[in-house]
Short mmCIF file of C-alpha atoms in Angstrom, two decimals:
data_model
loop_
_atom_site.label_atom_id
_atom_site.label_comp_id
_atom_site.label_asym_id
_atom_site.label_seq_id
_atom_site.Cartn_x
_atom_site.Cartn_y
_atom_site.Cartn_z
CA UNK M 1 97.21 94.34 107.92
CA UNK M 2 96.02 97.89 107.25
CA UNK M 3 95.61 99.54 103.89
CA UNK M 4 98.35 102.05 103.30
CA UNK M 5 95.96 104.62 101.93
CA UNK M 6 94.77 105.11 105.50
CA UNK M 7 98.18 106.47 106.42
CA UNK M 8 97.53 109.51 104.27
CA UNK M 9 93.99 109.79 105.61
CA UNK M 10 95.34 109.83 109.16
CA UNK M 11 98.09 112.22 108.17
CA UNK M 12 95.95 114.78 106.42
CA UNK M 13 93.10 114.64 108.90
CA UNK M 14 95.67 115.18 111.64
CA UNK M 15 96.92 118.23 109.75
CA UNK M 16 93.43 119.76 109.63
CA UNK M 17 92.64 118.78 113.20
CA UNK M 18 90.17 116.04 112.39
CA UNK M 19 88.98 114.03 115.39
CA UNK M 20 88.11 110.36 115.24
CA UNK M 21 84.72 109.34 116.64
CA UNK M 22 83.94 105.70 117.34
CA UNK M 23 81.36 104.17 114.98
CA UNK M 24 79.45 100.94 115.42
CA UNK M 25 78.14 100.43 111.90
CA UNK M 26 79.70 99.71 108.53
CA UNK M 27 80.09 102.00 105.53
CA UNK M 28 77.55 102.42 102.75
CA UNK M 29 78.58 101.57 99.18
CA UNK M 30 77.07 103.58 96.31
CA UNK M 31 77.75 103.01 92.61
CA UNK M 32 76.79 106.11 90.73
CA UNK M 33 77.24 107.94 87.45
CA UNK M 34 76.66 111.37 85.98
CA UNK M 35 77.01 113.02 82.59
CA UNK M 36 80.46 114.51 82.05
CA UNK M 37 80.32 117.64 79.90
CA UNK M 38 84.06 117.37 79.23
CA UNK M 39 84.00 113.76 78.07
CA UNK M 40 80.57 113.84 76.47
CA UNK M 41 79.69 110.54 78.10
CA UNK M 42 78.68 108.97 81.38
CA UNK M 43 81.30 109.17 84.13
CA UNK M 44 81.06 106.28 86.62
CA UNK M 45 82.35 106.07 90.17
CA UNK M 46 81.87 104.20 93.43
CA UNK M 47 81.47 106.15 96.67
CA UNK M 48 82.04 104.74 100.15
CA UNK M 49 80.08 106.75 102.71
CA UNK M 50 80.93 106.41 106.40
CA UNK M 51 78.55 104.84 108.87
CA UNK M 52 75.97 107.30 110.14
CA UNK M 53 76.24 109.50 107.04
CA UNK M 54 72.49 109.54 106.29
CA UNK M 55 71.52 110.39 109.86
CA UNK M 56 73.92 113.30 110.30
CA UNK M 57 74.55 116.75 108.87
CA UNK M 58 78.33 116.50 109.21
CA UNK M 59 80.64 117.42 106.34
CA UNK M 60 83.37 114.87 105.73
CA UNK M 61 86.88 114.88 104.28
CA UNK M 62 87.12 113.04 100.96
CA UNK M 63 89.83 110.91 99.40
CA UNK M 64 89.83 110.09 95.67
CA UNK M 65 91.40 106.68 95.01
CA UNK M 66 92.73 106.01 91.50
CA UNK M 67 93.03 102.46 90.18
CA UNK M 68 95.91 101.03 88.19
CA UNK M 69 96.19 100.07 84.53
CA UNK M 70 93.87 97.22 83.59
CA UNK M 71 91.87 97.51 86.82
CA UNK M 72 88.48 99.05 87.52
CA UNK M 73 87.12 101.48 90.10
CA UNK M 74 86.05 98.70 92.47
CA UNK M 75 89.60 97.35 92.73
CA UNK M 76 90.02 99.70 95.69
CA UNK M 77 87.27 97.82 97.56
CA UNK M 78 90.11 95.59 98.75
CA UNK M 79 90.53 98.23 101.46
CA UNK M 80 86.88 98.81 102.40
CA UNK M 81 86.73 96.50 105.41
CA UNK M 82 89.92 97.99 106.78
CA UNK M 83 88.52 101.49 106.38
CA UNK M 84 85.36 100.47 108.26
CA UNK M 85 87.38 98.93 111.06
CA UNK M 86 89.63 101.93 111.60
CA UNK M 87 86.71 104.35 111.63
CA UNK M 88 84.73 102.08 113.96
CA UNK M 89 87.50 101.85 116.54
CA UNK M 90 88.25 105.56 116.37
CA UNK M 91 91.70 105.22 114.77
CA UNK M 92 90.78 107.69 112.01
CA UNK M 93 87.95 110.18 111.58
CA UNK M 94 85.05 109.23 109.27
CA UNK M 95 85.66 110.14 105.63
CA UNK M 96 84.18 109.69 102.17
CA UNK M 97 86.15 107.62 99.65
CA UNK M 98 85.50 108.14 95.93
CA UNK M 99 86.65 105.47 93.47
CA UNK M 100 86.45 106.87 89.91
CA UNK M 101 86.45 104.64 86.86
CA UNK M 102 88.89 105.46 84.08
CA UNK M 103 88.35 103.37 80.93
CA UNK M 104 90.07 105.78 78.52
CA UNK M 105 92.59 104.22 76.14
CA UNK M 106 91.65 100.72 77.25
CA UNK M 107 92.40 101.64 80.90
CA UNK M 108 95.83 103.05 80.22
CA UNK M 109 95.02 106.74 80.07
CA UNK M 110 97.23 107.73 83.02
CA UNK M 111 94.62 110.24 84.22
CA UNK M 112 95.84 113.05 81.95
CA UNK M 113 94.35 114.94 79.02
CA UNK M 114 95.39 112.82 76.05
CA UNK M 115 96.25 114.68 72.85
CA UNK M 116 96.26 111.48 70.81
CA UNK M 117 93.83 111.66 67.89
CA UNK M 118 94.70 108.40 66.15
CA UNK M 119 92.31 105.51 65.66
CA UNK M 120 93.89 102.78 67.81
CA UNK M 121 92.55 103.97 71.17
CA UNK M 122 90.18 106.52 72.64
CA UNK M 123 92.08 109.51 73.92
CA UNK M 124 90.12 111.68 76.35
CA UNK M 125 90.53 114.79 78.50
CA UNK M 126 90.50 112.74 81.70
CA UNK M 127 92.34 115.29 83.85
CA UNK M 128 90.03 118.15 82.91
CA UNK M 129 86.99 115.95 83.50
CA UNK M 130 88.28 115.02 86.94
CA UNK M 131 88.84 118.62 88.00
CA UNK M 132 85.91 120.34 86.30
CA UNK M 133 83.27 117.61 86.36
CA UNK M 134 83.94 114.93 89.00
CA UNK M 135 85.08 117.06 91.95
CA UNK M 136 82.24 119.61 91.58
CA UNK M 137 79.76 116.73 91.20
CA UNK M 138 81.00 115.02 94.36
CA UNK M 139 80.98 118.27 96.35
CA UNK M 140 77.44 119.04 95.16
CA UNK M 141 76.11 115.51 95.73
CA UNK M 142 77.67 114.56 99.08
CA UNK M 143 78.42 116.45 102.26
CA UNK M 144 82.11 116.93 101.67
CA UNK M 145 84.37 119.42 103.35
CA UNK M 146 85.47 121.47 100.37
CA UNK M 147 88.64 123.10 101.68
CA UNK M 148 91.82 121.76 100.12
CA UNK M 149 93.17 120.37 103.38
CA UNK M 150 90.23 117.96 103.54
CA UNK M 151 90.57 116.73 99.95
CA UNK M 152 93.11 113.96 99.28
CA UNK M 153 94.09 111.88 96.25
CA UNK M 154 95.69 108.45 96.20
CA UNK M 155 96.52 105.75 93.71
CA UNK M 156 98.61 102.71 92.91
CA UNK M 157 100.71 102.01 89.80
CA UNK M 158 99.15 104.09 86.98
CA UNK M 159 96.93 105.59 89.67
CA UNK M 160 100.09 106.45 91.60
CA UNK M 161 101.19 108.52 88.62
CA UNK M 162 97.77 110.18 88.65
CA UNK M 163 98.05 110.98 92.36
CA UNK M 164 101.46 112.57 91.78
CA UNK M 165 100.21 114.58 88.81
CA UNK M 166 97.03 115.84 90.48
CA UNK M 167 98.54 116.77 93.84
CA UNK M 168 101.48 118.64 92.30
CA UNK M 169 99.62 120.28 89.43
CA UNK M 170 96.66 121.33 91.61
CA UNK M 171 97.96 122.10 95.10
CA UNK M 172 95.07 124.52 95.53
CA UNK M 173 92.69 121.53 95.37
CA UNK M 174 94.52 118.82 97.34
CA UNK M 175 96.14 118.86 100.75
CA UNK M 176 97.86 115.50 100.38
CA UNK M 177 98.45 112.43 98.26
CA UNK M 178 99.05 108.73 98.71
CA UNK M 179 101.50 107.41 96.11
CA UNK M 180 101.79 103.61 95.91
CA UNK M 181 104.22 101.89 93.52
CA UNK M 182 103.87 104.78 91.07
CA UNK M 183 104.36 104.07 87.36
CA UNK M 184 106.39 107.23 86.92
CA UNK M 185 109.69 107.52 85.05
CA UNK M 186 112.40 110.17 84.79
CA UNK M 187 113.34 111.50 82.37
CA UNK M 188 111.51 109.11 80.01
CA UNK M 189 109.84 105.70 80.40
CA UNK M 190 111.55 102.50 79.24
CA UNK M 191 110.73 101.17 75.80
CA UNK M 192 108.35 98.49 77.11
CA UNK M 193 106.30 100.81 79.34
CA UNK M 194 102.54 101.09 78.82
CA UNK M 195 102.97 104.86 78.92
CA UNK M 196 104.15 104.53 75.31
CA UNK M 197 101.52 102.11 74.02
CA UNK M 198 98.04 103.54 74.40
CA UNK M 199 98.22 107.18 73.38
CA UNK M 200 97.89 108.70 76.83
CA UNK M 201 101.03 110.73 76.21
CA UNK M 202 100.51 110.81 72.47
CA UNK M 203 100.07 113.71 70.11
CA UNK M 204 98.18 113.54 66.83
CA UNK M 205 98.75 110.13 65.30
CA UNK M 206 101.83 109.42 67.43
CA UNK M 207 101.19 107.18 70.44
CA UNK M 208 103.95 108.79 72.48
CA UNK M 209 105.46 112.27 72.51
CA UNK M 210 108.63 112.62 74.58
CA UNK M 211 108.36 116.39 75.06
CA UNK M 212 104.73 116.09 76.14
CA UNK M 213 105.55 113.38 78.67
CA UNK M 214 108.30 115.46 80.23
CA UNK M 215 106.11 118.57 80.39
CA UNK M 216 103.51 116.67 82.44
CA UNK M 217 105.90 114.76 84.69
CA UNK M 218 106.69 115.77 88.26
CA UNK M 219 110.10 117.46 87.71
CA UNK M 220 108.30 120.08 85.61
CA UNK M 221 105.83 120.76 88.44
CA UNK M 222 108.06 121.20 91.48
CA UNK M 223 108.91 124.87 90.93
CA UNK M 224 105.23 125.83 90.68
CA UNK M 225 104.40 123.84 93.82
CA UNK M 226 107.18 125.62 95.69
CA UNK M 227 106.00 128.99 94.38
CA UNK M 228 102.47 128.30 95.57
CA UNK M 229 103.66 128.09 99.17
CA UNK M 230 100.79 125.72 99.92
CA UNK M 231 101.63 122.89 102.32
CA UNK M 232 101.36 119.47 100.71
CA UNK M 233 101.75 116.09 102.45
CA UNK M 234 102.84 112.99 100.53
CA UNK M 235 103.09 109.36 101.61
CA UNK M 236 105.09 107.26 99.14
CA UNK M 237 105.45 103.48 99.32
CA UNK M 238 106.74 100.68 97.11
CA UNK M 239 107.62 96.98 97.34
CA UNK M 240 111.17 95.66 97.38
CA UNK M 241 110.22 92.82 95.01
CA UNK M 242 109.17 95.04 92.11
CA UNK M 243 109.99 93.58 88.69
CA UNK M 244 113.63 94.05 87.78
CA UNK M 245 114.21 95.05 84.17
CA UNK M 246 116.98 92.85 82.73
CA UNK M 247 118.07 95.62 80.34
CA UNK M 248 121.05 97.39 81.95
CA UNK M 249 119.97 100.63 80.31
CA UNK M 250 116.60 100.50 82.07
CA UNK M 251 117.35 99.19 85.56
CA UNK M 252 117.07 102.68 87.04
CA UNK M 253 113.45 102.66 85.81
CA UNK M 254 112.48 99.80 88.12
CA UNK M 255 109.60 101.17 90.16
CA UNK M 256 111.37 100.80 93.50
CA UNK M 257 114.15 103.00 92.14
CA UNK M 258 111.75 105.50 90.60
CA UNK M 259 109.70 105.76 93.81
CA UNK M 260 112.83 106.54 95.81
CA UNK M 261 113.92 109.10 93.20
CA UNK M 262 110.52 110.78 93.42
CA UNK M 263 110.83 110.95 97.20
CA UNK M 264 114.27 112.50 96.93
CA UNK M 265 112.93 115.18 94.59
CA UNK M 266 109.92 116.16 96.68
CA UNK M 267 111.84 115.99 99.97
CA UNK M 268 113.81 119.00 98.76
CA UNK M 269 110.72 121.19 98.28
CA UNK M 270 110.24 123.22 101.44
CA UNK M 271 106.43 123.20 101.51
CA UNK M 272 106.12 119.45 100.81
CA UNK M 273 106.20 117.10 103.81
CA UNK M 274 106.92 113.57 102.65
CA UNK M 275 107.32 110.05 104.00
CA UNK M 276 108.77 107.11 102.09
CA UNK M 277 108.45 103.41 102.91
CA UNK M 278 109.69 100.22 101.26
CA UNK M 279 107.63 97.12 102.07
CA UNK M 280 108.28 93.44 101.57
CA UNK M 281 106.42 92.46 98.40
CA UNK M 282 105.82 93.17 94.74
CA UNK M 283 103.44 95.14 92.56
CA UNK M 284 100.22 93.98 94.17
CA UNK M 285 97.85 94.24 97.12
CA UNK M 286 100.29 92.36 99.28
CA UNK M 287 102.22 95.63 99.37
CA UNK M 288 99.39 98.13 98.91
CA UNK M 289 97.52 96.62 101.84
CA UNK M 290 100.48 96.26 104.19
CA UNK M 291 100.83 98.71 107.05
CA UNK M 292 101.28 97.71 110.67
CA UNK M 293 98.20 98.12 112.84
CA UNK M 294 100.53 99.68 115.40
CA UNK M 295 101.73 102.40 113.03
CA UNK M 296 101.68 105.81 114.67
CA UNK M 297 101.50 109.14 112.90
CA UNK M 298 104.98 110.71 112.93
CA UNK M 299 104.96 114.26 114.25
CA UNK M 300 108.35 115.24 112.87
CA UNK M 301 107.48 113.91 109.43
CA UNK M 302 110.79 114.69 107.75
CA UNK M 303 112.56 111.36 107.85
CA UNK M 304 112.12 108.10 105.98
CA UNK M 305 112.79 104.48 106.70
CA UNK M 306 111.97 100.93 105.85
CA UNK M 307 108.56 99.62 106.80
CA UNK M 308 108.11 96.35 108.62
CA UNK M 309 105.36 95.20 106.22
#
């Protein structure tokens, strides 16, 4: 089974005319850190460099992969072997994958700039640090292709929310996004959601601010994306066995429902090209790692359907 994040890599590299070249070696794993001026602390990440990186002068596309709540940056290493295999057999062009760590608010910071100033958790300006510190650091440290079409963002669960937020709020920086089982809710999250518990969407001493949440969520971003006129490609996927909330008032917030709702919103924005898939499985790597090895890149790219998992 192939990692679904490679769909978006294939998609976006196809859009920029990337050409796959067969490789015979494996990738190189680097765990690194640097001092973030925004956060005032060390920012850690893992980088996966393609085979032959050290011996070449090529500039590579880069994909930033955001982990979910409670996980760590290396959770995405589940897909490393698959990435190596697809590059080696020429299925996709070589690329750099960056796996940033996000420990803010006990790993429930949702990749945004928290305005929570209470004492229960550590609220941080994670979004600003990502844009102003991490991306410039990566572009200065590694041979990345710095045009927007060659920079992608992906994530699962909480990281799926981050991928939505970053790609829509910063279309000038990202050409595409991979959105897996996103923990995103419209108009507001259910009462038991972790979005309400850790101060990510808090303000002052309040752990959750409804108006703030709505101002950062994707419906508030679609007009600006459309106005930008910049082409954006999204691949959205979710499992059909996502947890079903027993509360009748909250069943529309089940993540399979929310993922489909997100797709239906973005599919109506003329400069966004989107694909949506439902796979057999739940909220885990059984879904996030399930794409047929025979999957072909769709040229029309305006329809959706059910994956075969």
